[in-house]
Amino acid sequence: ELQLLWDTAILSRESPEAHGMDVEELEDLVLAYLVAFPDVLADELVMNLFRQVQLGQNILHAEERHINVGAVLEQMKPCLERHKGTAARIAAECCAHLQTRSETLAAKLLVRMDLDGDGFVGEEEFRKTMVPAMALEVENLAISVGVRQLLKEENFADDFHQAVCDVLVEEGQVQVS
């Protein structure tokens, strides 16, 4: 798939250059990616929230861990369907906003992908670095912002916090009087 992407980008040029892709061509790739990414991001937002909570729990000492993330996810499963529209809207808004920053994102990709420092991304560099660079510079940013926005949505936040509370009570972590 990367070879097809490379070939398409190179063949679509008006005058092919031997150097490789420059920052403007990387910006075109960022924009194309952000147009296609909202559908993927929408499906990933909720699960990434749980991954982030799990990561936070793993950082804590064992005696300080109180949230059973798997149990919270199970508790929330019945209400996740009604939040799909919210996740889709947030994903679309997030990617639209990132499109306005495509020049900056492309410059960051160039720095990350231009292994030999010549100002261009050659075919071999592209194959080696495209996937991790896009994940680090675009996907992680979109996911981070999207998860925060999801938690700002009152209905989702209410369901999430209720699920956490229910699990904490069920597991005896919190006493209800």
PDB file of C-alpha atoms in Angstrom:
ATOM      1  CA  GLU A   1       0.000   0.000   0.000  1.00  0.00           C
ATOM      2  CA  LEU A   2       2.858   2.382   0.746  1.00  0.00           C
ATOM      3  CA  GLN A   3       4.350   1.712  -2.663  1.00  0.00           C
ATOM      4  CA  LEU A   4       1.030   2.539  -4.311  1.00  0.00           C
ATOM      5  CA  LEU A   5       0.801   5.749  -2.283  1.00  0.00           C
ATOM      6  CA  TRP A   6       4.351   6.707  -3.255  1.00  0.00           C
ATOM      7  CA  ASP A   7       3.783   5.904  -6.927  1.00  0.00           C
ATOM      8  CA  THR A   8       0.538   7.872  -6.992  1.00  0.00           C
ATOM      9  CA  ALA A   9       2.133  10.923  -5.385  1.00  0.00           C
ATOM     10  CA  ILE A  10       5.148  10.848  -7.705  1.00  0.00           C
ATOM     11  CA  LEU A  11       3.171  10.136 -10.874  1.00  0.00           C
ATOM     12  CA  SER A  12       0.702  12.937 -10.161  1.00  0.00           C
ATOM     13  CA  ARG A  13       3.460  15.542 -10.403  1.00  0.00           C
ATOM     14  CA  GLU A  14       3.553  17.925 -13.319  1.00  0.00           C
ATOM     15  CA  SER A  15       7.327  17.576 -13.519  1.00  0.00           C
ATOM     16  CA  PRO A  16       8.864  14.667 -11.617  1.00  0.00           C
ATOM     17  CA  GLU A  17      11.825  15.524  -9.410  1.00  0.00           C
ATOM     18  CA  ALA A  18      14.531  13.020  -8.621  1.00  0.00           C
ATOM     19  CA  HIS A  19      14.917  14.244  -5.019  1.00  0.00           C
ATOM     20  CA  GLY A  20      11.719  12.855  -3.529  1.00  0.00           C
ATOM     21  CA  MET A  21       8.764  14.490  -1.792  1.00  0.00           C
ATOM     22  CA  ASP A  22       9.026  18.015  -0.487  1.00  0.00           C
ATOM     23  CA  VAL A  23       7.026  19.621   2.313  1.00  0.00           C
ATOM     24  CA  GLU A  24       4.231  20.709  -0.063  1.00  0.00           C
ATOM     25  CA  GLU A  25       3.697  17.141  -1.252  1.00  0.00           C
ATOM     26  CA  LEU A  26       3.715  15.921   2.343  1.00  0.00           C
ATOM     27  CA  GLU A  27       1.075  18.537   3.110  1.00  0.00           C
ATOM     28  CA  ASP A  28      -1.083  17.076   0.322  1.00  0.00           C
ATOM     29  CA  LEU A  29      -0.712  13.655   1.981  1.00  0.00           C
ATOM     30  CA  VAL A  30      -1.644  15.099   5.385  1.00  0.00           C
ATOM     31  CA  LEU A  31      -4.748  16.730   3.923  1.00  0.00           C
ATOM     32  CA  ALA A  32      -5.781  13.543   2.126  1.00  0.00           C
ATOM     33  CA  TYR A  33      -5.232  11.543   5.296  1.00  0.00           C
ATOM     34  CA  LEU A  34      -7.297  13.948   7.400  1.00  0.00           C
ATOM     35  CA  VAL A  35     -10.165  13.755   4.908  1.00  0.00           C
ATOM     36  CA  ALA A  36     -10.257   9.966   5.240  1.00  0.00           C
ATOM     37  CA  PHE A  37      -9.356   9.675   8.947  1.00  0.00           C
ATOM     38  CA  PRO A  38     -12.604  10.804  10.690  1.00  0.00           C
ATOM     39  CA  ASP A  39     -14.333   7.441  10.132  1.00  0.00           C
ATOM     40  CA  VAL A  40     -11.407   5.574  11.667  1.00  0.00           C
ATOM     41  CA  LEU A  41     -10.999   8.107  14.471  1.00  0.00           C
ATOM     42  CA  ALA A  42     -14.682   7.984  15.408  1.00  0.00           C
ATOM     43  CA  ASP A  43     -14.430   4.230  15.969  1.00  0.00           C
ATOM     44  CA  GLU A  44     -11.228   4.619  17.999  1.00  0.00           C
ATOM     45  CA  LEU A  45     -12.083   7.511  20.326  1.00  0.00           C
ATOM     46  CA  VAL A  46     -13.957   5.584  23.011  1.00  0.00           C
ATOM     47  CA  MET A  47     -11.474   2.717  23.083  1.00  0.00           C
ATOM     48  CA  ASN A  48      -8.574   5.154  23.270  1.00  0.00           C
ATOM     49  CA  LEU A  49     -10.161   6.796  26.297  1.00  0.00           C
ATOM     50  CA  PHE A  50     -10.122   3.405  28.017  1.00  0.00           C
ATOM     51  CA  ARG A  51      -6.534   2.787  26.868  1.00  0.00           C
ATOM     52  CA  GLN A  52      -5.474   6.125  28.362  1.00  0.00           C
ATOM     53  CA  VAL A  53      -7.205   5.373  31.661  1.00  0.00           C
ATOM     54  CA  GLN A  54      -5.575   1.926  31.714  1.00  0.00           C
ATOM     55  CA  LEU A  55      -2.181   3.466  31.010  1.00  0.00           C
ATOM     56  CA  GLY A  56      -2.724   5.881  33.889  1.00  0.00           C
ATOM     57  CA  GLN A  57      -3.655   3.028  36.192  1.00  0.00           C
ATOM     58  CA  ASN A  58      -0.548   1.089  35.147  1.00  0.00           C
ATOM     59  CA  ILE A  59       1.679   4.009  36.086  1.00  0.00           C
ATOM     60  CA  LEU A  60       0.371   3.972  39.660  1.00  0.00           C
ATOM     61  CA  HIS A  61       1.678   1.692  42.400  1.00  0.00           C
ATOM     62  CA  ALA A  62      -0.520  -1.393  42.739  1.00  0.00           C
ATOM     63  CA  GLU A  63      -2.079  -0.221  46.017  1.00  0.00           C
ATOM     64  CA  GLU A  64      -3.073   3.089  44.393  1.00  0.00           C
ATOM     65  CA  ARG A  65      -4.891   1.502  41.446  1.00  0.00           C
ATOM     66  CA  HIS A  66      -8.620   1.766  41.971  1.00  0.00           C
ATOM     67  CA  ILE A  67     -10.246   1.684  38.545  1.00  0.00           C
ATOM     68  CA  ASN A  68     -10.880  -1.684  36.921  1.00  0.00           C
ATOM     69  CA  VAL A  69     -10.896  -0.427  33.333  1.00  0.00           C
ATOM     70  CA  GLY A  70     -12.224  -3.689  31.871  1.00  0.00           C
ATOM     71  CA  ALA A  71     -15.162  -3.630  34.272  1.00  0.00           C
ATOM     72  CA  VAL A  72     -15.869   0.030  33.457  1.00  0.00           C
ATOM     73  CA  LEU A  73     -15.888  -0.806  29.745  1.00  0.00           C
ATOM     74  CA  GLU A  74     -18.302  -3.683  30.348  1.00  0.00           C
ATOM     75  CA  GLN A  75     -20.503  -1.364  32.429  1.00  0.00           C
ATOM     76  CA  MET A  76     -20.558   1.190  29.588  1.00  0.00           C
ATOM     77  CA  LYS A  77     -21.144  -1.224  26.692  1.00  0.00           C
ATOM     78  CA  PRO A  78     -24.953  -0.903  26.780  1.00  0.00           C
ATOM     79  CA  CYS A  79     -24.781   2.861  26.247  1.00  0.00           C
ATOM     80  CA  LEU A  80     -21.906   3.098  23.749  1.00  0.00           C
ATOM     81  CA  GLU A  81     -24.176   2.887  20.709  1.00  0.00           C
ATOM     82  CA  ARG A  82     -25.911   6.153  21.560  1.00  0.00           C
ATOM     83  CA  HIS A  83     -22.548   7.954  21.666  1.00  0.00           C
ATOM     84  CA  LYS A  84     -21.462   6.918  18.153  1.00  0.00           C
ATOM     85  CA  GLY A  85     -22.904  10.079  16.620  1.00  0.00           C
ATOM     86  CA  THR A  86     -21.082  12.228  19.153  1.00  0.00           C
ATOM     87  CA  ALA A  87     -17.810  10.422  18.458  1.00  0.00           C
ATOM     88  CA  ALA A  88     -18.310  10.838  14.695  1.00  0.00           C
ATOM     89  CA  ARG A  89     -18.982  14.574  15.092  1.00  0.00           C
ATOM     90  CA  ILE A  90     -15.934  15.059  17.319  1.00  0.00           C
ATOM     91  CA  ALA A  91     -13.731  13.095  14.910  1.00  0.00           C
ATOM     92  CA  ALA A  92     -14.899  15.176  11.962  1.00  0.00           C
ATOM     93  CA  GLU A  93     -14.388  18.450  13.859  1.00  0.00           C
ATOM     94  CA  CYS A  94     -10.962  17.366  15.059  1.00  0.00           C
ATOM     95  CA  CYS A  95      -9.776  16.386  11.573  1.00  0.00           C
ATOM     96  CA  ALA A  96     -11.232  19.569  10.063  1.00  0.00           C
ATOM     97  CA  HIS A  97      -9.311  21.629  12.597  1.00  0.00           C
ATOM     98  CA  LEU A  98      -6.108  19.717  11.925  1.00  0.00           C
ATOM     99  CA  GLN A  99      -6.561  20.417   8.211  1.00  0.00           C
ATOM    100  CA  THR A 100      -6.100  24.102   9.037  1.00  0.00           C
ATOM    101  CA  ARG A 101      -2.720  23.132  10.526  1.00  0.00           C
ATOM    102  CA  SER A 102      -1.663  20.926   7.609  1.00  0.00           C
ATOM    103  CA  GLU A 103       1.353  23.085   6.775  1.00  0.00           C
ATOM    104  CA  THR A 104       2.720  22.736  10.309  1.00  0.00           C
ATOM    105  CA  LEU A 105       1.990  19.008  10.378  1.00  0.00           C
ATOM    106  CA  ALA A 106       3.725  18.536   7.019  1.00  0.00           C
ATOM    107  CA  ALA A 107       6.801  20.382   8.293  1.00  0.00           C
ATOM    108  CA  LYS A 108       6.907  18.058  11.308  1.00  0.00           C
ATOM    109  CA  LEU A 109       6.543  15.035   9.018  1.00  0.00           C
ATOM    110  CA  LEU A 110       9.424  16.262   6.870  1.00  0.00           C
ATOM    111  CA  VAL A 111      11.685  16.573   9.916  1.00  0.00           C
ATOM    112  CA  ARG A 112      10.726  13.086  11.073  1.00  0.00           C
ATOM    113  CA  MET A 113      10.906  11.433   7.630  1.00  0.00           C
ATOM    114  CA  ASP A 114      13.910  13.144   6.009  1.00  0.00           C
ATOM    115  CA  LEU A 115      16.521  10.774   7.392  1.00  0.00           C
ATOM    116  CA  ASP A 116      19.419  12.089   5.308  1.00  0.00           C
ATOM    117  CA  GLY A 117      18.613  15.768   5.889  1.00  0.00           C
ATOM    118  CA  ASP A 118      18.485  16.770   2.222  1.00  0.00           C
ATOM    119  CA  GLY A 119      15.092  18.500   2.522  1.00  0.00           C
ATOM    120  CA  PHE A 120      13.241  15.767   0.656  1.00  0.00           C
ATOM    121  CA  VAL A 121      11.748  12.390   1.526  1.00  0.00           C
ATOM    122  CA  GLY A 122      13.069   9.769  -0.837  1.00  0.00           C
ATOM    123  CA  GLU A 123      11.285   6.539  -1.696  1.00  0.00           C
ATOM    124  CA  GLU A 124      13.234   4.417   0.806  1.00  0.00           C
ATOM    125  CA  GLU A 125      12.761   7.024   3.561  1.00  0.00           C
ATOM    126  CA  PHE A 126       9.072   7.136   2.724  1.00  0.00           C
ATOM    127  CA  ARG A 127       8.674   3.365   3.084  1.00  0.00           C
ATOM    128  CA  LYS A 128      10.612   3.308   6.371  1.00  0.00           C
ATOM    129  CA  THR A 129       9.053   6.323   8.050  1.00  0.00           C
ATOM    130  CA  MET A 130       5.601   7.121   6.660  1.00  0.00           C
ATOM    131  CA  VAL A 131       3.524   4.927   8.966  1.00  0.00           C
ATOM    132  CA  PRO A 132       5.244   5.775  12.266  1.00  0.00           C
ATOM    133  CA  ALA A 133       5.605   9.458  11.346  1.00  0.00           C
ATOM    134  CA  MET A 134       1.912   9.796  10.473  1.00  0.00           C
ATOM    135  CA  ALA A 135       0.988   7.965  13.677  1.00  0.00           C
ATOM    136  CA  LEU A 136       3.166  10.211  15.825  1.00  0.00           C
ATOM    137  CA  GLU A 137       2.501  13.571  14.206  1.00  0.00           C
ATOM    138  CA  VAL A 138      -1.132  13.261  13.082  1.00  0.00           C
ATOM    139  CA  GLU A 139      -2.974  10.296  14.587  1.00  0.00           C
ATOM    140  CA  ASN A 140      -1.759  10.736  18.167  1.00  0.00           C
ATOM    141  CA  LEU A 141      -2.613  14.418  18.079  1.00  0.00           C
ATOM    142  CA  ALA A 142      -6.092  13.735  16.712  1.00  0.00           C
ATOM    143  CA  ILE A 143      -6.739  10.994  19.258  1.00  0.00           C
ATOM    144  CA  SER A 144      -5.489  13.086  22.171  1.00  0.00           C
ATOM    145  CA  VAL A 145      -7.661  16.060  21.260  1.00  0.00           C
ATOM    146  CA  GLY A 146     -10.618  13.846  20.378  1.00  0.00           C
ATOM    147  CA  VAL A 147     -10.587  11.980  23.689  1.00  0.00           C
ATOM    148  CA  ARG A 148     -10.515  15.252  25.620  1.00  0.00           C
ATOM    149  CA  GLN A 149     -13.433  16.557  23.555  1.00  0.00           C
ATOM    150  CA  LEU A 150     -15.362  13.338  24.136  1.00  0.00           C
ATOM    151  CA  LEU A 151     -15.026  13.781  27.892  1.00  0.00           C
ATOM    152  CA  LYS A 152     -16.303  17.355  27.577  1.00  0.00           C
ATOM    153  CA  GLU A 153     -19.554  16.056  26.097  1.00  0.00           C
ATOM    154  CA  GLU A 154     -21.992  16.094  29.010  1.00  0.00           C
ATOM    155  CA  ASN A 155     -23.976  12.971  28.086  1.00  0.00           C
ATOM    156  CA  PHE A 156     -20.884  10.880  27.435  1.00  0.00           C
ATOM    157  CA  ALA A 157     -19.110  12.181  30.543  1.00  0.00           C
ATOM    158  CA  ASP A 158     -22.163  11.399  32.666  1.00  0.00           C
ATOM    159  CA  ASP A 159     -22.298   7.817  31.378  1.00  0.00           C
ATOM    160  CA  PHE A 160     -18.539   7.344  31.774  1.00  0.00           C
ATOM    161  CA  HIS A 161     -18.395   8.713  35.303  1.00  0.00           C
ATOM    162  CA  GLN A 162     -21.470   6.735  36.337  1.00  0.00           C
ATOM    163  CA  ALA A 163     -19.855   3.553  35.028  1.00  0.00           C
ATOM    164  CA  VAL A 164     -16.658   4.301  36.959  1.00  0.00           C
ATOM    165  CA  CYS A 165     -18.668   5.005  40.098  1.00  0.00           C
ATOM    166  CA  ASP A 166     -20.738   1.827  39.730  1.00  0.00           C
ATOM    167  CA  VAL A 167     -17.599  -0.291  39.348  1.00  0.00           C
ATOM    168  CA  LEU A 168     -15.897   1.369  42.319  1.00  0.00           C
ATOM    169  CA  VAL A 169     -18.980   0.684  44.467  1.00  0.00           C
ATOM    170  CA  GLU A 170     -19.355  -2.913  43.196  1.00  0.00           C
ATOM    171  CA  GLU A 171     -15.713  -3.648  43.955  1.00  0.00           C
ATOM    172  CA  GLY A 172     -15.864  -2.061  47.400  1.00  0.00           C
ATOM    173  CA  GLN A 173     -13.482   0.781  46.531  1.00  0.00           C
ATOM    174  CA  VAL A 174     -16.113   3.358  47.542  1.00  0.00           C
ATOM    175  CA  GLN A 175     -18.769   3.198  50.228  1.00  0.00           C
ATOM    176  CA  VAL A 176     -22.197   4.660  49.476  1.00  0.00           C
ATOM    177  CA  SER A 177     -24.181   5.871  52.446  1.00  0.00           C
TER     178      SER A 177
END
